Amino acid sequence: KFKGGTGKPKNRSLNTRVIASWLAMLALGSTATYAHAQQWKDAPAYDKAQAKNVLDRSTLYMPLFGAVYREKFEVMLQKLPGVRGVIIHNHGCGGMWGWETTIAQFYYREGFAVVSPEFVTRDGNKTGCPGGSPEEQLRRAGERAAEGIYTAKNPARLAARGDDIQEVIRWIKTLTDLPIFLSGHSEGCRTTYNWNRNEPQVKGGICHKQSVNRHYEHLWKWDTRLPMWSSNEDEDPWAGGSKQFPAVGFEEKFKDNPQNLTSFRYPGNSHDPLVRPGEGQSLRDWLNKQVSLPPLKGQNGFNYEDALPAIQSELKKKNR
């Protein structure tokens, strides 16, 4: 039995034959198709126009309240005192699963509003790792990578995910000038480090359980003048790691700005976020460094009923 944002098992080794075949497929791809960066492979699911409905495909969270609907999020983001910032969290190759909610819960309990878009539900889209078991997902993720369309290796896919992020940012900016952070787990991490659009309100990035290796290096666009927190496990097969070839971290990319990288490394093989001793505390410390405003401590005199008229008004607009 397993849980996870991408359907991965918790703290257990995957079938070694499956991992070996997957790594072999990657090696083959690097010498053949991926001797140079993968070329852009478009698909109708990546049409920029599909970004317009991203808020209909998003799950929203607020400090003190947890998961909320859009109208409540819009009102509370402006009325709830002490919100520290907004985090846009991007899911892994399987779409929105339980671990992505776990990450969002961590953020809102630290005082941040969270928007989590589900990219794979764009019309005509596919997941990057289809299957009904962790082993099948891992094998078929390799097949998707070789196919080169519905995979994070495809620059067109990450550009489309960037269009979703851009639309969410546009909306957030109509509501608040709070700092925005980009977060991602697995493929969502690659989405984060592929981001290179000039948005001064974006103040940093967060990458859960993913690497930067030669198969994905062509996707790196992150401005290392912005801070980033990264977690990685050396033998995580979903990050390209093995006992022979540990997952590659972000240190090389930040060589000109090493002070801007906070890296949490663990000698394990789990792809699940925020499960290792000290991992959550490392991220908490990083967030506290970026935003001096402390997390909310209860209601602090905030009366929710006072906000009801504004929420009710927004709901009336929707139903007209």
PDB file of C-alpha atoms in Angstrom:
ATOM      1  CA  LYS A   1       0.000   0.000   0.000  1.00  0.00           C
ATOM      2  CA  PHE A   2       1.294   3.457  -0.807  1.00  0.00           C
ATOM      3  CA  LYS A   3       0.485   7.106  -0.643  1.00  0.00           C
ATOM      4  CA  GLY A   4       1.910   9.980  -2.569  1.00  0.00           C
ATOM      5  CA  GLY A   5       1.765  12.957  -4.876  1.00  0.00           C
ATOM      6  CA  THR A   6       3.038  10.701  -7.639  1.00  0.00           C
ATOM      7  CA  GLY A   7       1.921   7.367  -6.241  1.00  0.00           C
ATOM      8  CA  LYS A   8       5.311   6.375  -4.833  1.00  0.00           C
ATOM      9  CA  PRO A   9       5.905   4.062  -1.865  1.00  0.00           C
ATOM     10  CA  LYS A  10       6.994   5.373   1.490  1.00  0.00           C
ATOM     11  CA  ASN A  11      10.540   4.474   2.551  1.00  0.00           C
ATOM     12  CA  ARG A  12      10.862   1.208   0.714  1.00  0.00           C
ATOM     13  CA  SER A  13      13.008   0.002  -2.160  1.00  0.00           C
ATOM     14  CA  LEU A  14      11.366  -0.456  -5.547  1.00  0.00           C
ATOM     15  CA  ASN A  15      11.826  -3.601  -7.597  1.00  0.00           C
ATOM     16  CA  THR A  16      15.513  -3.574  -8.545  1.00  0.00           C
ATOM     17  CA  ARG A  17      14.900  -5.059 -11.986  1.00  0.00           C
ATOM     18  CA  VAL A  18      12.427  -2.282 -12.770  1.00  0.00           C
ATOM     19  CA  ILE A  19      14.876   0.357 -11.582  1.00  0.00           C
ATOM     20  CA  ALA A  20      17.713  -1.203 -13.553  1.00  0.00           C
ATOM     21  CA  SER A  21      15.646  -1.276 -16.764  1.00  0.00           C
ATOM     22  CA  TRP A  22      14.511   2.319 -16.204  1.00  0.00           C
ATOM     23  CA  LEU A  23      18.086   3.540 -15.691  1.00  0.00           C
ATOM     24  CA  ALA A  24      19.178   1.573 -18.735  1.00  0.00           C
ATOM     25  CA  MET A  25      16.475   3.290 -20.765  1.00  0.00           C
ATOM     26  CA  LEU A  26      17.734   6.658 -19.579  1.00  0.00           C
ATOM     27  CA  ALA A  27      21.290   5.712 -20.454  1.00  0.00           C
ATOM     28  CA  LEU A  28      20.191   4.620 -23.929  1.00  0.00           C
ATOM     29  CA  GLY A  29      18.303   7.844 -24.378  1.00  0.00           C
ATOM     30  CA  SER A  30      21.313   9.929 -23.365  1.00  0.00           C
ATOM     31  CA  THR A  31      23.512   8.352 -26.027  1.00  0.00           C
ATOM     32  CA  ALA A  32      20.873   8.396 -28.752  1.00  0.00           C
ATOM     33  CA  THR A  33      17.860  10.715 -28.605  1.00  0.00           C
ATOM     34  CA  TYR A  34      19.338  12.796 -25.787  1.00  0.00           C
ATOM     35  CA  ALA A  35      22.886  13.166 -27.044  1.00  0.00           C
ATOM     36  CA  HIS A  36      21.759  16.802 -27.133  1.00  0.00           C
ATOM     37  CA  ALA A  37      18.865  18.530 -25.409  1.00  0.00           C
ATOM     38  CA  GLN A  38      15.466  17.110 -26.262  1.00  0.00           C
ATOM     39  CA  GLN A  39      13.722  19.112 -28.916  1.00  0.00           C
ATOM     40  CA  TRP A  40      10.460  20.912 -28.276  1.00  0.00           C
ATOM     41  CA  LYS A  41       7.517  18.561 -28.882  1.00  0.00           C
ATOM     42  CA  ASP A  42       4.205  20.348 -28.858  1.00  0.00           C
ATOM     43  CA  ALA A  43       0.752  18.918 -28.145  1.00  0.00           C
ATOM     44  CA  PRO A  44      -2.769  20.426 -28.021  1.00  0.00           C
ATOM     45  CA  ALA A  45      -2.688  20.039 -24.226  1.00  0.00           C
ATOM     46  CA  TYR A  46       0.134  22.592 -24.137  1.00  0.00           C
ATOM     47  CA  ASP A  47      -1.831  25.336 -25.900  1.00  0.00           C
ATOM     48  CA  LYS A  48      -1.240  28.549 -23.976  1.00  0.00           C
ATOM     49  CA  ALA A  49      -4.970  29.318 -24.102  1.00  0.00           C
ATOM     50  CA  GLN A  50      -5.598  26.439 -21.691  1.00  0.00           C
ATOM     51  CA  ALA A  51      -3.907  28.426 -18.927  1.00  0.00           C
ATOM     52  CA  LYS A  52      -7.041  30.568 -18.747  1.00  0.00           C
ATOM     53  CA  ASN A  53      -8.922  27.939 -16.713  1.00  0.00           C
ATOM     54  CA  VAL A  54      -6.068  27.135 -14.340  1.00  0.00           C
ATOM     55  CA  LEU A  55      -7.965  28.451 -11.299  1.00  0.00           C
ATOM     56  CA  ASP A  56     -10.755  25.970 -12.029  1.00  0.00           C
ATOM     57  CA  ARG A  57      -8.072  23.255 -11.878  1.00  0.00           C
ATOM     58  CA  SER A  58      -6.494  24.512  -8.653  1.00  0.00           C
ATOM     59  CA  THR A  59      -6.835  23.599  -4.988  1.00  0.00           C
ATOM     60  CA  LEU A  60      -6.575  26.539  -2.586  1.00  0.00           C
ATOM     61  CA  TYR A  61      -5.511  26.723   1.068  1.00  0.00           C
ATOM     62  CA  MET A  62      -5.466  29.476   3.676  1.00  0.00           C
ATOM     63  CA  PRO A  63      -3.792  29.688   7.099  1.00  0.00           C
ATOM     64  CA  LEU A  64      -6.207  28.816   9.942  1.00  0.00           C
ATOM     65  CA  PHE A  65      -8.817  27.572   7.428  1.00  0.00           C
ATOM     66  CA  GLY A  66      -7.092  24.880   5.360  1.00  0.00           C
ATOM     67  CA  ALA A  67      -8.656  24.033   1.984  1.00  0.00           C
ATOM     68  CA  VAL A  68     -11.071  26.732   0.782  1.00  0.00           C
ATOM     69  CA  TYR A  69     -13.013  27.634  -2.371  1.00  0.00           C
ATOM     70  CA  ARG A  70     -11.895  30.445  -4.657  1.00  0.00           C
ATOM     71  CA  GLU A  71     -14.237  33.194  -3.417  1.00  0.00           C
ATOM     72  CA  LYS A  72     -13.258  32.560   0.189  1.00  0.00           C
ATOM     73  CA  PHE A  73      -9.563  32.513  -0.731  1.00  0.00           C
ATOM     74  CA  GLU A  74      -9.854  35.869  -2.502  1.00  0.00           C
ATOM     75  CA  VAL A  75     -11.556  37.548   0.454  1.00  0.00           C
ATOM     76  CA  MET A  76      -9.472  35.966   3.197  1.00  0.00           C
ATOM     77  CA  LEU A  77      -6.173  36.707   1.457  1.00  0.00           C
ATOM     78  CA  GLN A  78      -7.064  40.372   1.776  1.00  0.00           C
ATOM     79  CA  LYS A  79      -8.754  40.322   5.184  1.00  0.00           C
ATOM     80  CA  LEU A  80      -6.887  37.746   7.289  1.00  0.00           C
ATOM     81  CA  PRO A  81      -4.099  39.594   9.135  1.00  0.00           C
ATOM     82  CA  GLY A  82      -0.655  38.072   9.284  1.00  0.00           C
ATOM     83  CA  VAL A  83      -0.590  35.975   6.089  1.00  0.00           C
ATOM     84  CA  ARG A  84       3.127  35.672   5.320  1.00  0.00           C
ATOM     85  CA  GLY A  85       3.020  35.112   1.570  1.00  0.00           C
ATOM     86  CA  VAL A  86       1.588  32.956  -1.209  1.00  0.00           C
ATOM     87  CA  ILE A  87       3.134  29.675  -2.350  1.00  0.00           C
ATOM     88  CA  ILE A  88       2.301  28.178  -5.737  1.00  0.00           C
ATOM     89  CA  HIS A  89       2.918  24.453  -5.328  1.00  0.00           C
ATOM     90  CA  ASN A  90       3.321  22.284  -8.435  1.00  0.00           C
ATOM     91  CA  HIS A  91       2.535  18.562  -8.299  1.00  0.00           C
ATOM     92  CA  GLY A  92       4.578  15.637  -9.574  1.00  0.00           C
ATOM     93  CA  CYS A  93       4.174  13.545 -12.730  1.00  0.00           C
ATOM     94  CA  GLY A  94       1.001  11.829 -11.488  1.00  0.00           C
ATOM     95  CA  GLY A  95      -1.052  14.940 -10.733  1.00  0.00           C
ATOM     96  CA  MET A  96      -2.628  15.913  -7.424  1.00  0.00           C
ATOM     97  CA  TRP A  97      -2.289  13.074  -4.914  1.00  0.00           C
ATOM     98  CA  GLY A  98      -2.102  12.969  -1.144  1.00  0.00           C
ATOM     99  CA  TRP A  99       1.509  14.023  -0.717  1.00  0.00           C
ATOM    100  CA  GLU A 100       0.886  17.302  -2.557  1.00  0.00           C
ATOM    101  CA  THR A 101      -1.810  18.022   0.014  1.00  0.00           C
ATOM    102  CA  THR A 102       0.659  17.148   2.770  1.00  0.00           C
ATOM    103  CA  ILE A 103       3.072  19.756   1.406  1.00  0.00           C
ATOM    104  CA  ALA A 104       0.288  22.353   1.170  1.00  0.00           C
ATOM    105  CA  GLN A 105      -0.727  21.616   4.762  1.00  0.00           C
ATOM    106  CA  PHE A 106       2.846  22.226   5.886  1.00  0.00           C
ATOM    107  CA  TYR A 107       2.845  25.618   4.148  1.00  0.00           C
ATOM    108  CA  TYR A 108      -0.489  26.889   5.420  1.00  0.00           C
ATOM    109  CA  ARG A 109       0.381  25.825   8.966  1.00  0.00           C
ATOM    110  CA  GLU A 110       3.479  28.002   8.584  1.00  0.00           C
ATOM    111  CA  GLY A 111       1.236  30.951   7.722  1.00  0.00           C
ATOM    112  CA  PHE A 112       1.260  30.889   3.908  1.00  0.00           C
ATOM    113  CA  ALA A 113      -1.639  30.877   1.471  1.00  0.00           C
ATOM    114  CA  VAL A 114      -1.238  28.100  -1.106  1.00  0.00           C
ATOM    115  CA  VAL A 115      -2.391  27.613  -4.692  1.00  0.00           C
ATOM    116  CA  SER A 116      -1.872  24.130  -6.155  1.00  0.00           C
ATOM    117  CA  PRO A 117      -2.725  23.923  -9.885  1.00  0.00           C
ATOM    118  CA  GLU A 118      -3.415  20.505 -11.411  1.00  0.00           C
ATOM    119  CA  PHE A 119      -1.676  20.655 -14.770  1.00  0.00           C
ATOM    120  CA  VAL A 120      -2.506  17.141 -15.989  1.00  0.00           C
ATOM    121  CA  THR A 121      -6.248  17.921 -16.157  1.00  0.00           C
ATOM    122  CA  ARG A 122      -5.741  20.290 -19.073  1.00  0.00           C
ATOM    123  CA  ASP A 123      -7.895  19.087 -21.989  1.00  0.00           C
ATOM    124  CA  GLY A 124      -6.167  16.201 -23.786  1.00  0.00           C
ATOM    125  CA  ASN A 125      -3.240  16.016 -21.383  1.00  0.00           C
ATOM    126  CA  LYS A 126      -1.650  12.874 -19.922  1.00  0.00           C
ATOM    127  CA  THR A 127       0.345  12.140 -16.786  1.00  0.00           C
ATOM    128  CA  GLY A 128       4.086  11.718 -17.000  1.00  0.00           C
ATOM    129  CA  CYS A 129       3.954   8.426 -15.085  1.00  0.00           C
ATOM    130  CA  PRO A 130       0.809   6.379 -15.793  1.00  0.00           C
ATOM    131  CA  GLY A 131       0.133   3.109 -14.015  1.00  0.00           C
ATOM    132  CA  GLY A 132      -1.605   1.410 -11.124  1.00  0.00           C
ATOM    133  CA  SER A 133       1.452   0.576  -9.037  1.00  0.00           C
ATOM    134  CA  PRO A 134       4.737   2.305  -8.176  1.00  0.00           C
ATOM    135  CA  GLU A 135       6.662  -0.234 -10.266  1.00  0.00           C
ATOM    136  CA  GLU A 136       4.444   0.249 -13.314  1.00  0.00           C
ATOM    137  CA  GLN A 137       4.558   4.014 -12.926  1.00  0.00           C
ATOM    138  CA  LEU A 138       8.344   3.976 -12.850  1.00  0.00           C
ATOM    139  CA  ARG A 139       8.569   1.767 -15.950  1.00  0.00           C
ATOM    140  CA  ARG A 140       6.025   3.750 -17.918  1.00  0.00           C
ATOM    141  CA  ALA A 141       7.602   7.062 -16.897  1.00  0.00           C
ATOM    142  CA  GLY A 142      10.662   5.813 -18.766  1.00  0.00           C
ATOM    143  CA  GLU A 143       8.477   5.003 -21.767  1.00  0.00           C
ATOM    144  CA  ARG A 144       6.962   8.492 -21.686  1.00  0.00           C
ATOM    145  CA  ALA A 145      10.469   9.955 -21.489  1.00  0.00           C
ATOM    146  CA  ALA A 146      11.502   7.992 -24.577  1.00  0.00           C
ATOM    147  CA  GLU A 147       8.342   9.085 -26.403  1.00  0.00           C
ATOM    148  CA  GLY A 148       9.222  12.656 -25.504  1.00  0.00           C
ATOM    149  CA  ILE A 149       5.784  14.363 -25.418  1.00  0.00           C
ATOM    150  CA  TYR A 150       4.071  13.835 -22.047  1.00  0.00           C
ATOM    151  CA  THR A 151       7.233  14.004 -19.984  1.00  0.00           C
ATOM    152  CA  ALA A 152       9.171  16.582 -18.011  1.00  0.00           C
ATOM    153  CA  LYS A 153      12.070  16.176 -20.455  1.00  0.00           C
ATOM    154  CA  ASN A 154       9.981  17.986 -23.044  1.00  0.00           C
ATOM    155  CA  PRO A 155      10.582  21.760 -22.850  1.00  0.00           C
ATOM    156  CA  ALA A 156       7.077  22.334 -24.247  1.00  0.00           C
ATOM    157  CA  ARG A 157       5.531  20.605 -21.227  1.00  0.00           C
ATOM    158  CA  LEU A 158       7.366  22.727 -18.697  1.00  0.00           C
ATOM    159  CA  ALA A 159       6.694  25.884 -20.690  1.00  0.00           C
ATOM    160  CA  ALA A 160       2.973  25.062 -20.536  1.00  0.00           C
ATOM    161  CA  ARG A 161       3.228  24.477 -16.801  1.00  0.00           C
ATOM    162  CA  GLY A 162       4.930  27.870 -16.656  1.00  0.00           C
ATOM    163  CA  ASP A 163       1.934  29.397 -18.450  1.00  0.00           C
ATOM    164  CA  ASP A 164      -0.306  28.017 -15.697  1.00  0.00           C
ATOM    165  CA  ILE A 165       1.986  29.554 -13.055  1.00  0.00           C
ATOM    166  CA  GLN A 166       2.011  32.880 -14.884  1.00  0.00           C
ATOM    167  CA  GLU A 167      -1.793  33.011 -14.915  1.00  0.00           C
ATOM    168  CA  VAL A 168      -1.946  32.192 -11.188  1.00  0.00           C
ATOM    169  CA  ILE A 169       0.568  34.967 -10.485  1.00  0.00           C
ATOM    170  CA  ARG A 170      -1.467  37.431 -12.561  1.00  0.00           C
ATOM    171  CA  TRP A 171      -4.502  36.614 -10.407  1.00  0.00           C
ATOM    172  CA  ILE A 172      -2.587  36.803  -7.113  1.00  0.00           C
ATOM    173  CA  LYS A 173      -1.254  40.249  -8.038  1.00  0.00           C
ATOM    174  CA  THR A 174      -4.836  41.540  -8.307  1.00  0.00           C
ATOM    175  CA  LEU A 175      -5.354  40.515  -4.676  1.00  0.00           C
ATOM    176  CA  THR A 176      -2.122  41.233  -2.790  1.00  0.00           C
ATOM    177  CA  ASP A 177       1.486  42.365  -2.984  1.00  0.00           C
ATOM    178  CA  LEU A 178       2.651  39.637  -0.587  1.00  0.00           C
ATOM    179  CA  PRO A 179       5.780  37.709  -1.632  1.00  0.00           C
ATOM    180  CA  ILE A 180       5.238  34.704  -3.898  1.00  0.00           C
ATOM    181  CA  PHE A 181       7.275  31.494  -3.760  1.00  0.00           C
ATOM    182  CA  LEU A 182       7.294  28.714  -6.352  1.00  0.00           C
ATOM    183  CA  SER A 183       7.293  25.175  -4.985  1.00  0.00           C
ATOM    184  CA  GLY A 184       7.293  21.773  -6.641  1.00  0.00           C
ATOM    185  CA  HIS A 185       7.548  18.055  -5.969  1.00  0.00           C
ATOM    186  CA  SER A 186       9.229  15.781  -8.531  1.00  0.00           C
ATOM    187  CA  GLU A 187       8.108  17.009 -11.987  1.00  0.00           C
ATOM    188  CA  GLY A 188       6.825  20.061 -10.147  1.00  0.00           C
ATOM    189  CA  CYS A 189      10.362  20.745  -8.973  1.00  0.00           C
ATOM    190  CA  ARG A 190      11.546  20.668 -12.567  1.00  0.00           C
ATOM    191  CA  THR A 191       8.696  23.072 -13.351  1.00  0.00           C
ATOM    192  CA  THR A 192      10.040  25.368 -10.652  1.00  0.00           C
ATOM    193  CA  TYR A 193      13.657  25.350 -11.774  1.00  0.00           C
ATOM    194  CA  ASN A 194      12.540  25.838 -15.394  1.00  0.00           C
ATOM    195  CA  TRP A 195      10.912  29.154 -14.397  1.00  0.00           C
ATOM    196  CA  ASN A 196      12.689  32.210 -15.820  1.00  0.00           C
ATOM    197  CA  ARG A 197       9.966  34.826 -16.236  1.00  0.00           C
ATOM    198  CA  ASN A 198      10.585  38.254 -14.818  1.00  0.00           C
ATOM    199  CA  GLU A 199       8.198  38.572 -11.868  1.00  0.00           C
ATOM    200  CA  PRO A 200       9.604  40.753  -9.056  1.00  0.00           C
ATOM    201  CA  GLN A 201       6.945  39.463  -6.660  1.00  0.00           C
ATOM    202  CA  VAL A 202       8.455  35.933  -6.926  1.00  0.00           C
ATOM    203  CA  LYS A 203      11.039  35.791  -4.127  1.00  0.00           C
ATOM    204  CA  GLY A 204      12.301  32.190  -4.127  1.00  0.00           C
ATOM    205  CA  GLY A 205      11.868  28.534  -5.051  1.00  0.00           C
ATOM    206  CA  ILE A 206      11.352  25.248  -3.210  1.00  0.00           C
ATOM    207  CA  CYS A 207      12.195  21.849  -4.724  1.00  0.00           C
ATOM    208  CA  HIS A 208      11.014  18.624  -3.052  1.00  0.00           C
ATOM    209  CA  LYS A 209      12.787  15.348  -3.910  1.00  0.00           C
ATOM    210  CA  GLN A 210      14.232  15.995  -7.333  1.00  0.00           C
ATOM    211  CA  SER A 211      17.649  16.396  -8.926  1.00  0.00           C
ATOM    212  CA  VAL A 212      19.318  18.181 -11.802  1.00  0.00           C
ATOM    213  CA  ASN A 213      21.186  15.595 -13.872  1.00  0.00           C
ATOM    214  CA  ARG A 214      22.440  15.483 -17.448  1.00  0.00           C
ATOM    215  CA  HIS A 215      19.123  14.132 -18.759  1.00  0.00           C
ATOM    216  CA  TYR A 216      17.272  17.226 -17.529  1.00  0.00           C
ATOM    217  CA  GLU A 217      19.994  19.858 -17.449  1.00  0.00           C
ATOM    218  CA  HIS A 218      18.624  21.516 -20.592  1.00  0.00           C
ATOM    219  CA  LEU A 219      15.556  22.522 -18.573  1.00  0.00           C
ATOM    220  CA  TRP A 220      17.401  24.533 -15.929  1.00  0.00           C
ATOM    221  CA  LYS A 221      16.543  28.252 -16.171  1.00  0.00           C
ATOM    222  CA  TRP A 222      16.282  29.347 -12.530  1.00  0.00           C
ATOM    223  CA  ASP A 223      17.834  32.709 -11.673  1.00  0.00           C
ATOM    224  CA  THR A 224      20.289  31.769  -8.913  1.00  0.00           C
ATOM    225  CA  ARG A 225      20.173  35.303  -7.569  1.00  0.00           C
ATOM    226  CA  LEU A 226      16.894  34.092  -6.049  1.00  0.00           C
ATOM    227  CA  PRO A 227      17.127  31.744  -3.047  1.00  0.00           C
ATOM    228  CA  MET A 228      16.139  28.094  -3.317  1.00  0.00           C
ATOM    229  CA  TRP A 229      15.565  25.275  -0.833  1.00  0.00           C
ATOM    230  CA  SER A 230      16.081  21.758  -2.157  1.00  0.00           C
ATOM    231  CA  SER A 231      15.597  18.266  -0.715  1.00  0.00           C
ATOM    232  CA  ASN A 232      17.071  15.193  -2.360  1.00  0.00           C
ATOM    233  CA  GLU A 233      17.850  11.561  -1.574  1.00  0.00           C
ATOM    234  CA  ASP A 234      20.954   9.998  -3.071  1.00  0.00           C
ATOM    235  CA  GLU A 235      19.325   6.774  -4.290  1.00  0.00           C
ATOM    236  CA  ASP A 236      15.870   8.049  -5.200  1.00  0.00           C
ATOM    237  CA  PRO A 237      15.130   6.287  -8.535  1.00  0.00           C
ATOM    238  CA  TRP A 238      12.641   9.001  -9.516  1.00  0.00           C
ATOM    239  CA  ALA A 239      15.480  11.528  -9.318  1.00  0.00           C
ATOM    240  CA  GLY A 240      17.822   9.303 -11.324  1.00  0.00           C
ATOM    241  CA  GLY A 241      19.736   8.029  -8.320  1.00  0.00           C
ATOM    242  CA  SER A 242      21.239   4.609  -7.598  1.00  0.00           C
ATOM    243  CA  LYS A 243      24.025   3.225  -5.443  1.00  0.00           C
ATOM    244  CA  GLN A 244      26.360   3.534  -8.435  1.00  0.00           C
ATOM    245  CA  PHE A 245      25.143   6.955  -9.546  1.00  0.00           C
ATOM    246  CA  PRO A 246      23.749   9.124  -6.706  1.00  0.00           C
ATOM    247  CA  ALA A 247      21.153  11.746  -7.558  1.00  0.00           C
ATOM    248  CA  VAL A 248      22.772  15.032  -8.522  1.00  0.00           C
ATOM    249  CA  GLY A 249      22.042  18.088  -6.434  1.00  0.00           C
ATOM    250  CA  PHE A 250      21.852  21.786  -7.228  1.00  0.00           C
ATOM    251  CA  GLU A 251      25.281  22.848  -5.995  1.00  0.00           C
ATOM    252  CA  GLU A 252      26.832  23.166  -9.447  1.00  0.00           C
ATOM    253  CA  LYS A 253      24.022  25.417 -10.645  1.00  0.00           C
ATOM    254  CA  PHE A 254      24.508  27.730  -7.675  1.00  0.00           C
ATOM    255  CA  LYS A 255      28.299  27.877  -7.907  1.00  0.00           C
ATOM    256  CA  ASP A 256      28.180  31.643  -8.558  1.00  0.00           C
ATOM    257  CA  ASN A 257      25.682  32.245  -5.743  1.00  0.00           C
ATOM    258  CA  PRO A 258      26.225  29.412  -3.236  1.00  0.00           C
ATOM    259  CA  GLN A 259      24.753  31.492  -0.427  1.00  0.00           C
ATOM    260  CA  ASN A 260      21.355  31.288  -2.127  1.00  0.00           C
ATOM    261  CA  LEU A 261      21.055  27.494  -1.992  1.00  0.00           C
ATOM    262  CA  THR A 262      19.897  25.545   1.064  1.00  0.00           C
ATOM    263  CA  SER A 263      20.227  21.828   0.324  1.00  0.00           C
ATOM    264  CA  PHE A 264      18.802  19.039   2.486  1.00  0.00           C
ATOM    265  CA  ARG A 265      20.452  15.750   1.461  1.00  0.00           C
ATOM    266  CA  TYR A 266      19.650  12.300   2.793  1.00  0.00           C
ATOM    267  CA  PRO A 267      21.295   8.931   1.976  1.00  0.00           C
ATOM    268  CA  GLY A 268      17.985   7.229   1.215  1.00  0.00           C
ATOM    269  CA  ASN A 269      15.726   6.169  -1.654  1.00  0.00           C
ATOM    270  CA  SER A 270      12.330   7.659  -0.815  1.00  0.00           C
ATOM    271  CA  HIS A 271      10.625  10.055  -3.197  1.00  0.00           C
ATOM    272  CA  ASP A 272       8.112  11.155  -0.565  1.00  0.00           C
ATOM    273  CA  PRO A 273       8.430  14.774   0.609  1.00  0.00           C
ATOM    274  CA  LEU A 274       8.905  15.940   4.204  1.00  0.00           C
ATOM    275  CA  VAL A 275       9.328  12.458   5.719  1.00  0.00           C
ATOM    276  CA  ARG A 276      12.969  12.487   6.888  1.00  0.00           C
ATOM    277  CA  PRO A 277      14.157  13.639  10.332  1.00  0.00           C
ATOM    278  CA  GLY A 278      15.022  17.308  10.150  1.00  0.00           C
ATOM    279  CA  GLU A 279      13.599  17.807   6.651  1.00  0.00           C
ATOM    280  CA  GLY A 280      10.576  19.813   7.727  1.00  0.00           C
ATOM    281  CA  GLN A 281      12.628  21.863  10.183  1.00  0.00           C
ATOM    282  CA  SER A 282      15.137  22.709   7.450  1.00  0.00           C
ATOM    283  CA  LEU A 283      12.338  24.029   5.230  1.00  0.00           C
ATOM    284  CA  ARG A 284      10.744  25.870   8.156  1.00  0.00           C
ATOM    285  CA  ASP A 285      14.052  27.602   8.945  1.00  0.00           C
ATOM    286  CA  TRP A 286      14.444  28.571   5.277  1.00  0.00           C
ATOM    287  CA  LEU A 287      10.939  30.057   5.135  1.00  0.00           C
ATOM    288  CA  ASN A 288      11.576  32.001   8.342  1.00  0.00           C
ATOM    289  CA  LYS A 289      14.735  33.405   6.783  1.00  0.00           C
ATOM    290  CA  GLN A 290      12.854  34.578   3.687  1.00  0.00           C
ATOM    291  CA  VAL A 291       9.876  36.091   5.548  1.00  0.00           C
ATOM    292  CA  SER A 292      10.423  37.761   8.905  1.00  0.00           C
ATOM    293  CA  LEU A 293       6.696  37.870   9.726  1.00  0.00           C
ATOM    294  CA  PRO A 294       6.096  34.969  12.164  1.00  0.00           C
ATOM    295  CA  PRO A 295       3.455  32.263  11.629  1.00  0.00           C
ATOM    296  CA  LEU A 296      -0.058  33.012  12.849  1.00  0.00           C
ATOM    297  CA  LYS A 297      -0.784  31.983  16.436  1.00  0.00           C
ATOM    298  CA  GLY A 298      -4.503  31.320  16.520  1.00  0.00           C
ATOM    299  CA  GLN A 299      -7.103  33.902  15.527  1.00  0.00           C
ATOM    300  CA  ASN A 300      -5.399  36.823  17.308  1.00  0.00           C
ATOM    301  CA  GLY A 301      -8.734  38.636  17.609  1.00  0.00           C
ATOM    302  CA  PHE A 302      -9.804  37.935  14.024  1.00  0.00           C
ATOM    303  CA  ASN A 303     -13.592  37.458  13.828  1.00  0.00           C
ATOM    304  CA  TYR A 304     -14.509  35.330  10.815  1.00  0.00           C
ATOM    305  CA  GLU A 305     -18.133  36.483  10.846  1.00  0.00           C
ATOM    306  CA  ASP A 306     -16.969  39.992   9.995  1.00  0.00           C
ATOM    307  CA  ALA A 307     -15.668  38.650   6.665  1.00  0.00           C
ATOM    308  CA  LEU A 308     -18.875  36.823   5.726  1.00  0.00           C
ATOM    309  CA  PRO A 309     -20.583  39.734   3.894  1.00  0.00           C
ATOM    310  CA  ALA A 310     -17.632  40.058   1.506  1.00  0.00           C
ATOM    311  CA  ILE A 311     -17.583  36.301   0.827  1.00  0.00           C
ATOM    312  CA  GLN A 312     -21.341  36.228   0.330  1.00  0.00           C
ATOM    313  CA  SER A 313     -21.055  39.122  -2.103  1.00  0.00           C
ATOM    314  CA  GLU A 314     -18.442  37.291  -4.176  1.00  0.00           C
ATOM    315  CA  LEU A 315     -20.637  34.201  -4.281  1.00  0.00           C
ATOM    316  CA  LYS A 316     -23.606  36.251  -5.481  1.00  0.00           C
ATOM    317  CA  LYS A 317     -21.484  37.595  -8.359  1.00  0.00           C
ATOM    318  CA  LYS A 318     -20.630  34.030  -9.383  1.00  0.00           C
ATOM    319  CA  ASN A 319     -24.281  32.956  -9.426  1.00  0.00           C
ATOM    320  CA  ARG A 320     -25.621  35.893 -11.456  1.00  0.00           C
TER     321      ARG A 320
END
